[in-house]
Tab-separated table of C-alpha atoms and ligand atoms in Angstrom:
chain	number	residue	atom	x	y	z
A	66	UNK	CA	109.068	113.422	56.162
A	67	UNK	CA	109.141	116.805	57.903
A	68	UNK	CA	108.495	116.718	61.658
A	69	UNK	CA	106.782	120.142	61.374
A	70	UNK	CA	103.202	121.020	60.388
A	71	UNK	CA	102.657	122.662	56.980
A	72	UNK	CA	103.376	126.407	56.691
A	73	UNK	CA	100.652	128.917	57.502
A	74	UNK	CA	102.108	132.090	56.085
A	75	UNK	CA	105.036	133.382	54.106
A	76	UNK	CA	107.889	135.538	55.259
A	77	UNK	CA	108.681	138.388	52.913
A	78	UNK	CA	112.422	138.819	52.675
A	79	UNK	CA	114.596	141.242	50.747
A	80	UNK	CA	118.343	141.633	50.331
A	81	UNK	CA	120.384	144.701	51.249
A	82	UNK	CA	121.033	145.195	54.938
A	83	UNK	CA	118.289	142.831	56.035
A	84	UNK	CA	119.223	139.690	57.895
A	85	UNK	CA	117.588	136.286	57.475
A	86	UNK	CA	115.896	136.447	60.879
A	87	UNK	CA	113.773	133.415	60.234
A	88	UNK	CA	116.691	131.028	59.999
A	89	UNK	CA	118.441	129.607	63.042
A	90	UNK	CA	120.960	126.815	63.439
A	91	UNK	CA	119.734	123.997	65.575
A	92	UNK	CA	120.213	120.250	65.576
A	93	UNK	CA	117.361	118.096	64.346
A	94	UNK	CA	117.063	116.396	67.758
A	95	UNK	CA	113.460	115.425	67.192
A	96	UNK	CA	114.576	112.976	64.520
A	97	UNK	CA	117.262	111.323	66.640
A	98	UNK	CA	117.256	108.847	69.463
A	99	UNK	CA	118.772	110.028	72.740
A	100	UNK	CA	122.154	108.355	72.146
A	101	UNK	CA	122.468	109.943	68.723
A	102	UNK	CA	121.895	113.531	69.820
A	103	UNK	CA	125.584	114.384	70.096
A	104	UNK	CA	126.155	113.431	66.476
A	105	UNK	CA	123.107	115.247	65.137
A	106	UNK	CA	124.177	117.500	62.251
A	107	UNK	CA	123.160	121.118	62.490
A	108	UNK	CA	120.743	122.233	59.814
A	109	UNK	CA	119.459	125.672	58.959
A	110	UNK	CA	115.806	125.420	59.805
A	111	UNK	CA	113.297	128.221	60.296
A	112	UNK	CA	112.630	129.295	63.861
A	113	UNK	CA	108.852	129.439	63.480
A	114	UNK	CA	106.891	126.997	61.322
A	115	UNK	CA	105.076	129.755	59.423
A	116	UNK	CA	108.387	131.309	58.444
A	117	UNK	CA	109.531	128.319	56.477
A	118	UNK	CA	108.613	129.487	52.991
A	119	UNK	CA	110.079	132.945	52.489
A	120	UNK	CA	108.972	135.036	49.539
A	121	UNK	CA	111.850	136.903	47.934
A	122	UNK	CA	110.869	140.563	47.700
A	123	UNK	CA	113.715	141.149	45.269
A	124	UNK	CA	111.924	138.981	42.730
A	125	UNK	CA	109.169	141.625	42.495
A	126	UNK	CA	109.452	144.801	40.491
A	127	UNK	CA	107.832	148.169	41.098
A	128	UNK	CA	104.367	148.764	39.763
A	129	UNK	CA	102.476	151.914	38.701
A	130	UNK	CA	99.810	152.968	41.209
A	131	UNK	CA	97.115	152.531	38.565
A	132	UNK	CA	98.145	148.907	37.880
A	133	UNK	CA	98.010	147.474	41.397
A	134	UNK	CA	95.224	144.869	41.348
A	135	UNK	CA	92.196	145.632	43.571
A	136	UNK	CA	93.512	148.994	44.773
A	137	UNK	CA	90.555	151.217	45.696
A	138	UNK	CA	90.480	154.031	43.081
A	139	UNK	CA	89.989	156.558	45.897
A	140	UNK	CA	93.260	155.463	47.458
A	141	UNK	CA	95.024	155.505	44.085
A	142	UNK	CA	93.868	159.074	43.587
A	143	UNK	CA	95.033	160.205	47.027
A	144	UNK	CA	98.413	158.520	46.576
A	145	UNK	CA	98.940	160.187	43.215
A	146	UNK	CA	98.016	163.543	44.729
A	147	UNK	CA	100.721	162.860	47.330
A	148	UNK	CA	103.230	162.355	44.515
A	149	UNK	CA	103.360	158.557	44.613
A	150	UNK	CA	103.267	157.315	41.028
A	151	UNK	CA	104.467	153.751	41.529
A	152	UNK	CA	104.931	151.214	44.310
A	153	UNK	CA	108.222	149.772	45.516
A	154	UNK	CA	108.822	145.976	45.387
A	155	UNK	CA	108.147	145.493	49.130
A	156	UNK	CA	104.825	147.296	48.692
A	157	UNK	CA	103.824	145.223	45.668
A	158	UNK	CA	104.775	141.913	47.284
A	159	UNK	CA	103.011	142.747	50.571
A	160	UNK	CA	99.919	143.862	48.686
A	161	UNK	CA	99.773	140.659	46.684
A	162	UNK	CA	100.074	138.606	49.884
A	163	UNK	CA	97.330	140.544	51.691
A	164	UNK	CA	94.834	141.982	49.192
A	165	UNK	CA	95.837	140.818	45.723
A	166	UNK	CA	94.260	137.914	43.859
A	167	UNK	CA	94.870	134.666	45.721
A	168	UNK	CA	95.588	136.380	49.045
A	169	UNK	CA	94.057	134.971	52.222
A	170	UNK	CA	94.174	136.017	55.876
A	171	UNK	CA	97.364	135.054	57.679
A	172	UNK	CA	100.290	136.490	59.582
A	173	UNK	CA	103.089	138.072	57.593
A	174	UNK	CA	106.577	139.069	58.691
A	175	UNK	CA	108.373	141.558	56.426
A	176	UNK	CA	112.141	141.929	56.553
A	177	UNK	CA	113.325	144.636	54.185
A	178	UNK	CA	116.072	147.308	54.253
A	179	UNK	CA	115.661	150.739	55.834
A	180	UNK	CA	113.941	153.179	53.514
A	181	UNK	CA	112.586	150.485	51.199
A	182	UNK	CA	108.977	151.509	51.853
A	183	UNK	CA	107.752	149.171	54.591
A	184	UNK	CA	105.468	151.768	56.181
A	185	UNK	CA	103.255	152.088	53.104
A	186	UNK	CA	103.631	148.343	52.507
A	187	UNK	CA	101.729	147.498	55.705
A	188	UNK	CA	99.619	150.666	55.988
A	189	UNK	CA	98.039	150.493	52.546
A	190	UNK	CA	96.432	147.050	52.996
A	191	UNK	CA	95.121	148.182	56.410
A	192	UNK	CA	93.608	151.377	54.982
A	193	UNK	CA	92.109	149.509	52.050
A	194	UNK	CA	90.535	146.889	54.350
A	195	UNK	CA	89.127	149.534	56.679
A	196	UNK	CA	87.889	151.773	53.860
A	197	UNK	CA	85.009	149.441	53.049
A	198	UNK	CA	83.847	148.881	56.635
A	199	UNK	CA	82.064	150.692	59.390
A	200	UNK	CA	84.757	150.782	62.059
A	201	UNK	CA	83.293	150.680	65.560
A	202	UNK	CA	86.288	149.416	67.465
A	203	UNK	CA	90.058	149.208	67.284
A	204	UNK	CA	91.030	147.376	64.104
A	205	UNK	CA	94.712	148.098	63.670
A	206	UNK	CA	97.532	148.683	66.099
A	207	UNK	CA	100.999	149.794	64.999
A	208	UNK	CA	103.644	149.209	67.660
A	209	UNK	CA	107.074	150.811	67.304
A	210	UNK	CA	110.140	150.517	69.531
A	211	UNK	CA	110.804	154.257	69.983
A	212	UNK	CA	108.846	157.512	70.274
A	213	UNK	CA	110.733	158.981	67.290
A	214	UNK	CA	109.680	156.133	65.036
A	215	UNK	CA	106.105	156.405	66.273
A	216	UNK	CA	106.046	160.099	65.347
A	217	UNK	CA	107.293	159.267	61.823
A	218	UNK	CA	104.540	156.737	61.249
B	426	LIG	N1	105.895	154.153	46.503
B	426	LIG	C1	106.612	155.189	46.905
B	426	LIG	N2	106.932	156.177	46.026
B	426	LIG	C2	107.679	157.225	46.436
B	426	LIG	N3	108.142	157.392	47.679
B	426	LIG	C3	107.846	156.445	48.584
B	426	LIG	C4	107.059	155.302	48.251
B	426	LIG	N4	106.945	154.533	49.345
B	426	LIG	C5	107.609	155.158	50.325
B	426	LIG	N5	108.153	156.295	49.868
B	426	LIG	C6	109.005	157.215	50.631
B	426	LIG	O1	110.245	156.532	50.826
B	426	LIG	C7	110.762	156.875	52.101
B	426	LIG	C8	111.080	155.616	52.882
B	426	LIG	O2	109.880	154.940	53.157
B	426	LIG	P1	109.616	154.257	54.571
B	426	LIG	O3	109.971	155.189	55.675
B	426	LIG	O4	108.249	153.693	54.534
B	426	LIG	O5	110.675	153.090	54.528
B	426	LIG	P2	110.849	151.993	55.652
B	426	LIG	O6	111.248	150.751	54.933
B	426	LIG	O7	109.640	151.917	56.510
B	426	LIG	O8	112.072	152.585	56.433
B	426	LIG	P3	112.517	152.253	57.963
B	426	LIG	O9	113.117	150.888	57.936
B	426	LIG	O10	113.503	153.334	58.245
B	426	LIG	O11	111.289	152.340	58.814
B	426	LIG	C9	109.741	157.775	52.781
B	426	LIG	O12	110.143	159.115	52.594
B	426	LIG	C10	108.464	157.515	52.011
B	426	LIG	O13	107.607	158.639	51.982
């Protein structure tokens, strides 16, 4: 039996230049007695419990803007006016985990290559959630590591 609690949220992972950040090598010391620790085999186990069931972004395909389930028609219209006709796989998979049928509130970590569309992937669910509410206080905070990146977002 697993010594860890059940997973709380998926990790969205894609190929390309992304690295499997959720996986670390560490011995399963919790399953050994003290004398056995030296012989404990190393296993690839996720670093955080909620990262233990990654969702493979590459298994999703793109999707026309008009076909994304539950997308607010006002947002679809604005996106199409901006020239966005379809969503990239990271955007579809993130949407399905946050807003799509069967989604429920939880933390999500997305690891996907540069330029794959992560910004819209996380921004669209936020905008959709806020679009149906009266917003009286801070509801979303985007933190970026550099000023340049912050200006892009
Ligand atoms: N669905 C889409 N259709 C067309 N263009 C898109 C779509 N989504 C994003 N783009 C464009 O693709 C480019 C890359 O997107 P974005 O910057 O969001 O990628 P990223 O994964 O966040 O990259 P980085 O890792 O550098 O932050 C941007 O110019 C963006 O406007």
